[in-house]
PDB file of C-alpha atoms in Angstrom:
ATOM      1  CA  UNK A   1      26.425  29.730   4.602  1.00 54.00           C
ATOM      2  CA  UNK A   2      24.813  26.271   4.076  1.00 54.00           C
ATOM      3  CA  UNK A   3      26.326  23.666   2.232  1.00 57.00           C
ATOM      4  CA  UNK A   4      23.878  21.278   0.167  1.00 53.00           C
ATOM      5  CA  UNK A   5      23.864  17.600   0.931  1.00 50.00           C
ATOM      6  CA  UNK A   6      24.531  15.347  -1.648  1.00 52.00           C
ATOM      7  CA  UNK A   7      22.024  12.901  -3.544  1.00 46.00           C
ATOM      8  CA  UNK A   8      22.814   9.307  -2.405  1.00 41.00           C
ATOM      9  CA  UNK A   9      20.833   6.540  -3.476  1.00 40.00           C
ATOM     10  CA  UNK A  10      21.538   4.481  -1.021  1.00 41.00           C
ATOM     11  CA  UNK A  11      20.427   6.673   1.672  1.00 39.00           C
ATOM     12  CA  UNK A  12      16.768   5.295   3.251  1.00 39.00           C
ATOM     13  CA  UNK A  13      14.886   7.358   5.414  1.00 44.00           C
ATOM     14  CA  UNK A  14      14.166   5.944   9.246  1.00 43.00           C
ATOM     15  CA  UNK A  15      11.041   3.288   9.071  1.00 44.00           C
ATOM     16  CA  UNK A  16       8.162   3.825  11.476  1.00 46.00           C
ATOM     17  CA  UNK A  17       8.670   0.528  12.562  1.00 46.00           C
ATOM     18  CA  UNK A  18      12.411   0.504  13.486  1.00 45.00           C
ATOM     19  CA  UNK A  19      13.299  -2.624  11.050  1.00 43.00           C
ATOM     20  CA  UNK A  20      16.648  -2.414   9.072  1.00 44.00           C
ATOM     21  CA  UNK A  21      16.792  -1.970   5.360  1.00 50.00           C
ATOM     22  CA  UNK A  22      17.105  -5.904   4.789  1.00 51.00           C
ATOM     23  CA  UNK A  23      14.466  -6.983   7.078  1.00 45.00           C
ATOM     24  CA  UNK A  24      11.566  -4.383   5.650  1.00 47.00           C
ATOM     25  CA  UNK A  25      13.341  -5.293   1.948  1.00 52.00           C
ATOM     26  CA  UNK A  26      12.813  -9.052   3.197  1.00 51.00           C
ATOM     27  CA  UNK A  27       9.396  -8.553   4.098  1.00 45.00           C
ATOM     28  CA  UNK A  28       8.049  -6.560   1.213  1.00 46.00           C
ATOM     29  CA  UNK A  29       9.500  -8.533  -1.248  1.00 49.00           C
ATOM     30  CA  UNK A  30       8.896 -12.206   0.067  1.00 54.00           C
ATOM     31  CA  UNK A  31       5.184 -12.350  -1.689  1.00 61.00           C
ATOM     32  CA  UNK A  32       4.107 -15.212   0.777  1.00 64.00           C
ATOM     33  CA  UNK A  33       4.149 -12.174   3.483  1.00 79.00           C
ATOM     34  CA  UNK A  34       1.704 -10.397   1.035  1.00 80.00           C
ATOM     35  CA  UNK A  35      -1.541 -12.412   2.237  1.00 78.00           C
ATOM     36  CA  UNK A  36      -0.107 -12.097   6.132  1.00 82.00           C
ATOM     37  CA  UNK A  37       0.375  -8.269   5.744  1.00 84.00           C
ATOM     38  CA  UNK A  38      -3.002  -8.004   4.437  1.00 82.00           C
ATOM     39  CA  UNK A  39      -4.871 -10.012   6.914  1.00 81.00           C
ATOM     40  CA  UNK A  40      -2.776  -8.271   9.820  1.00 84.00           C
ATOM     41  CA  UNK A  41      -4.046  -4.802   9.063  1.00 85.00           C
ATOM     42  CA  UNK A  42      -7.340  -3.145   8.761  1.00 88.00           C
ATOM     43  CA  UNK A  43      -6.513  -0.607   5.787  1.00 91.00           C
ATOM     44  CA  UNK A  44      -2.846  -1.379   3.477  1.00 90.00           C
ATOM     45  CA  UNK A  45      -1.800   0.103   0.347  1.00 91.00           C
ATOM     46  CA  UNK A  46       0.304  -1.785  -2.136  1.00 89.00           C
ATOM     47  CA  UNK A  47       1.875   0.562  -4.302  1.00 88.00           C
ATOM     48  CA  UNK A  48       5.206   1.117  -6.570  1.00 87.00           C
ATOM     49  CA  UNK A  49       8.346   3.101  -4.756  1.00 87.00           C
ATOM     50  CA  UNK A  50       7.682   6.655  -5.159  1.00 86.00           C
ATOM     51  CA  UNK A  51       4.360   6.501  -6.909  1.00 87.00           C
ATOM     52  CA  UNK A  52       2.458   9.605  -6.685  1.00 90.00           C
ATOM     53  CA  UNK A  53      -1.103   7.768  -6.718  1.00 91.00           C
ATOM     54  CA  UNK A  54       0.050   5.965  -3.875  1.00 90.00           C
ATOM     55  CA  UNK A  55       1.007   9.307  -1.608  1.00 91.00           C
ATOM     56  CA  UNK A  56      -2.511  10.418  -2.558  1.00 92.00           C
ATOM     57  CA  UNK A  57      -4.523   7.789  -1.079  1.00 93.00           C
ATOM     58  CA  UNK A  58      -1.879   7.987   2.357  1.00 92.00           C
ATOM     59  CA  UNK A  59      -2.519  11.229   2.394  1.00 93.00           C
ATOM     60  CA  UNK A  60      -6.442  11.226   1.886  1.00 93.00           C
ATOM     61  CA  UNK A  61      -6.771   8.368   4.646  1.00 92.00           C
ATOM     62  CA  UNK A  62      -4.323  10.047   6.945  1.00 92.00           C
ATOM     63  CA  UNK A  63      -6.495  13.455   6.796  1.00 91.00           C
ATOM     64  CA  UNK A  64      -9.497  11.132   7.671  1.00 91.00           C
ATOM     65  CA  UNK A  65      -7.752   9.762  10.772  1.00 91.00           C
ATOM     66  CA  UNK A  66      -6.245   6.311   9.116  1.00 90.00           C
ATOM     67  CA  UNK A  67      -2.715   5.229   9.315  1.00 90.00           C
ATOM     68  CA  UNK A  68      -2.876   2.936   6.682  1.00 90.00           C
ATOM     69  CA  UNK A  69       0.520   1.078   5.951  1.00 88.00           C
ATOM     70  CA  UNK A  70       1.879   1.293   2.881  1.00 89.00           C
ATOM     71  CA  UNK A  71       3.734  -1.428   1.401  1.00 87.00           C
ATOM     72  CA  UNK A  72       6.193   0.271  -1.887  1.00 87.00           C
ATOM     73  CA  UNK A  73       6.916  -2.498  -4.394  1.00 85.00           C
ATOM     74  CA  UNK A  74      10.394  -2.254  -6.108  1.00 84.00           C
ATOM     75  CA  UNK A  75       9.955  -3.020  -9.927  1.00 82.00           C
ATOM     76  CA  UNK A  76      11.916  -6.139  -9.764  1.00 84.00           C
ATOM     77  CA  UNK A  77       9.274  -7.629  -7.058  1.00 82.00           C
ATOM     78  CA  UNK A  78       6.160  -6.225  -9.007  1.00 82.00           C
ATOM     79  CA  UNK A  79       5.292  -9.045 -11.036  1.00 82.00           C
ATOM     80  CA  UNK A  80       5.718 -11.422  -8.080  1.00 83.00           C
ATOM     81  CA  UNK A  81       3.320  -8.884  -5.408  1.00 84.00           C
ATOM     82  CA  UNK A  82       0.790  -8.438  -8.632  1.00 82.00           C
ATOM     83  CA  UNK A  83       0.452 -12.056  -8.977  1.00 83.00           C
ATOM     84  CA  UNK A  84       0.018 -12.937  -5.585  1.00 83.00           C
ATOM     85  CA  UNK A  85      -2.650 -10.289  -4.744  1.00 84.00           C
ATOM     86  CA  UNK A  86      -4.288 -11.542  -8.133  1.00 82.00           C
ATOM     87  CA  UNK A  87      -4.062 -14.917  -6.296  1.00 82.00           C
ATOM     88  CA  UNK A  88      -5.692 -13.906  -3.393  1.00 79.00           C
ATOM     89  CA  UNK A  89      -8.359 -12.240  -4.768  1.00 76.00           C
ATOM     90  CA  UNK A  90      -9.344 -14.982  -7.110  1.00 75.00           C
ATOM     91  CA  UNK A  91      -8.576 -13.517 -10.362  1.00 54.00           C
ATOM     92  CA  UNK A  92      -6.603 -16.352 -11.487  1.00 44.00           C
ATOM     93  CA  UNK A  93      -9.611 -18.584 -11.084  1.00 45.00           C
ATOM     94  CA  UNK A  94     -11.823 -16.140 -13.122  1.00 44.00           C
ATOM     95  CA  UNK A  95     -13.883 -15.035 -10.414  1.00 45.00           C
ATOM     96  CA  UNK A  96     -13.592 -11.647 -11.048  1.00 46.00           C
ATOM     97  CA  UNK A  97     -12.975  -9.854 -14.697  1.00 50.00           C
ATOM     98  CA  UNK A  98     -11.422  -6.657 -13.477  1.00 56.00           C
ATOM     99  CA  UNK A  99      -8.190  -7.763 -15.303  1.00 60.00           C
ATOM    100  CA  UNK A 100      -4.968  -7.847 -13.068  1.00 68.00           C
ATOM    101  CA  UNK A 101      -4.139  -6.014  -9.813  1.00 76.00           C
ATOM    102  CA  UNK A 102      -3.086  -2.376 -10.655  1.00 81.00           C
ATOM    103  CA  UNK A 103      -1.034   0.203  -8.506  1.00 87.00           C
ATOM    104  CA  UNK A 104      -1.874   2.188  -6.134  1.00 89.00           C
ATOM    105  CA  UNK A 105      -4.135  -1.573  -4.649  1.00 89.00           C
ATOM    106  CA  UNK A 106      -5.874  -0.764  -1.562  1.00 91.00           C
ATOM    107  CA  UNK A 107      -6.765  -3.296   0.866  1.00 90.00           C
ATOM    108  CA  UNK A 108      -9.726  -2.486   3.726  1.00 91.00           C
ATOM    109  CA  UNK A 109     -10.714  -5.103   6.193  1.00 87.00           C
ATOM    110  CA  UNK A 110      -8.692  -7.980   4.325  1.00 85.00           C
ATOM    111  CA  UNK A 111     -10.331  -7.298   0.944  1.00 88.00           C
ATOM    112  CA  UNK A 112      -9.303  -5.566  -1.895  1.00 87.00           C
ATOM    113  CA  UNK A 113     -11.287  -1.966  -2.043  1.00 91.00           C
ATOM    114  CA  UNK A 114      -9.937  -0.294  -5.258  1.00 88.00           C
ATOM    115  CA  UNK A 115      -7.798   1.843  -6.382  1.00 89.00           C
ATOM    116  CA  UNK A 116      -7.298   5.707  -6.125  1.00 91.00           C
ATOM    117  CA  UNK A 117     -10.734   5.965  -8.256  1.00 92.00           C
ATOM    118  CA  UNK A 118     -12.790   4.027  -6.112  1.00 92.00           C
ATOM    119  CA  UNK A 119     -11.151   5.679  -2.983  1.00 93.00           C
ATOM    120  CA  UNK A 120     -11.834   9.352  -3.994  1.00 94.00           C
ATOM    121  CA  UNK A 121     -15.387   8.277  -5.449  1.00 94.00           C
ATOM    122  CA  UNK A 122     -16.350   6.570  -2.121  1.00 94.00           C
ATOM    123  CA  UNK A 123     -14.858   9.767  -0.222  1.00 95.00           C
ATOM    124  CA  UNK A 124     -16.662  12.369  -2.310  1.00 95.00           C
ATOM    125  CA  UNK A 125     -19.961  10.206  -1.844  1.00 95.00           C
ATOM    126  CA  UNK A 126     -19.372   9.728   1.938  1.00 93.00           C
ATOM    127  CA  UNK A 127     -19.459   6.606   2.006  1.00 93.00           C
ATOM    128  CA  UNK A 128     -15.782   6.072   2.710  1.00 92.00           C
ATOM    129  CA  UNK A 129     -15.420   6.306   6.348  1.00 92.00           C
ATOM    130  CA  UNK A 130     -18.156   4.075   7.761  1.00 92.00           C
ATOM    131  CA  UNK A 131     -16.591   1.577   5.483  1.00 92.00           C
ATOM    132  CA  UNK A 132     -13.186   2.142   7.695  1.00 91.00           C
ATOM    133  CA  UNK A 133     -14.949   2.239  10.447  1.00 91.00           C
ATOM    134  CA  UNK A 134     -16.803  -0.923   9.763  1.00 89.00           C
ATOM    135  CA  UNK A 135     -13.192  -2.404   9.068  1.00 87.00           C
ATOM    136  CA  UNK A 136     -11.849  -1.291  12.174  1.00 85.00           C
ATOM    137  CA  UNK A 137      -9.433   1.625  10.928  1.00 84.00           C
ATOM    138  CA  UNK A 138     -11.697   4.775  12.251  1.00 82.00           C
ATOM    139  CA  UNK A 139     -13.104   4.437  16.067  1.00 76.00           C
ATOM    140  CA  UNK A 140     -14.698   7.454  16.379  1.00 68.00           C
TER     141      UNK A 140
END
């Protein structure tokens, strides 16, 4: 007979990139990283720990032939992510009007795409990957 593991919050599942809990907590959180991580990878998706939009859009790019990384934001570091992405895309200087950055945010070529709207509408219409391509994340 099996016996059923127990719940522990404090468990984390193994990272595909081998760091510790505190380093990848250091990194996510430390919103001076957010500009680096974004200019360091072709296609990134900022979204909130567990955040169903955000397995969507991993999903969708991973059935195109993306690994995108994804980058979960604990609630406590939202405000601090949100405002620097809003920094970095020059909302705070009124150059754009889409109001501030929303969850799931995803990032192609080192520019903020959309969200889960834009990505399904630009999938549906086809146009989605030779934009990835054009940003490096597709080669064939």
């Amino acid at each position: 007979m099996y016996q059923a593991i127990p719940y522990s919050h404090r468990t984390y599942p193994p990272t595909s990139t081998g760091l510790s809990r505190e380093a990848r907590e250091s990194e996510a959180n430390d919103a001076a990283n957010v500009g680096k991580m974004v200019s360091e990878n072709a296609v990134i998706v900022f979204g909130r720990r567990g955040c169903c939009m955000c397995h969507v859009v991993r999903r969708l790019l991973q059935g195109l032939g993306v690994n995108p990384t994804v980058s979960e934001v604990d609630e406590k570091d939202e405000a601090a992510v949100t405002k620097e992405l809003s920094r970095m895309i020059g909302l705070e200087e009124g150059h754009l009007d889409d109001g501030p950055v929303q969850f799931p945010a995803v990032f192609v070529g080192g520019r903020l795409f959309g969200g889960l709207e834009r990505v399904m509408a630009t999938h549906i219409s086809g146009e989605l990957v030779p934009i990835l391509k054009q940003a490096g994340a597709l080669w064939l």
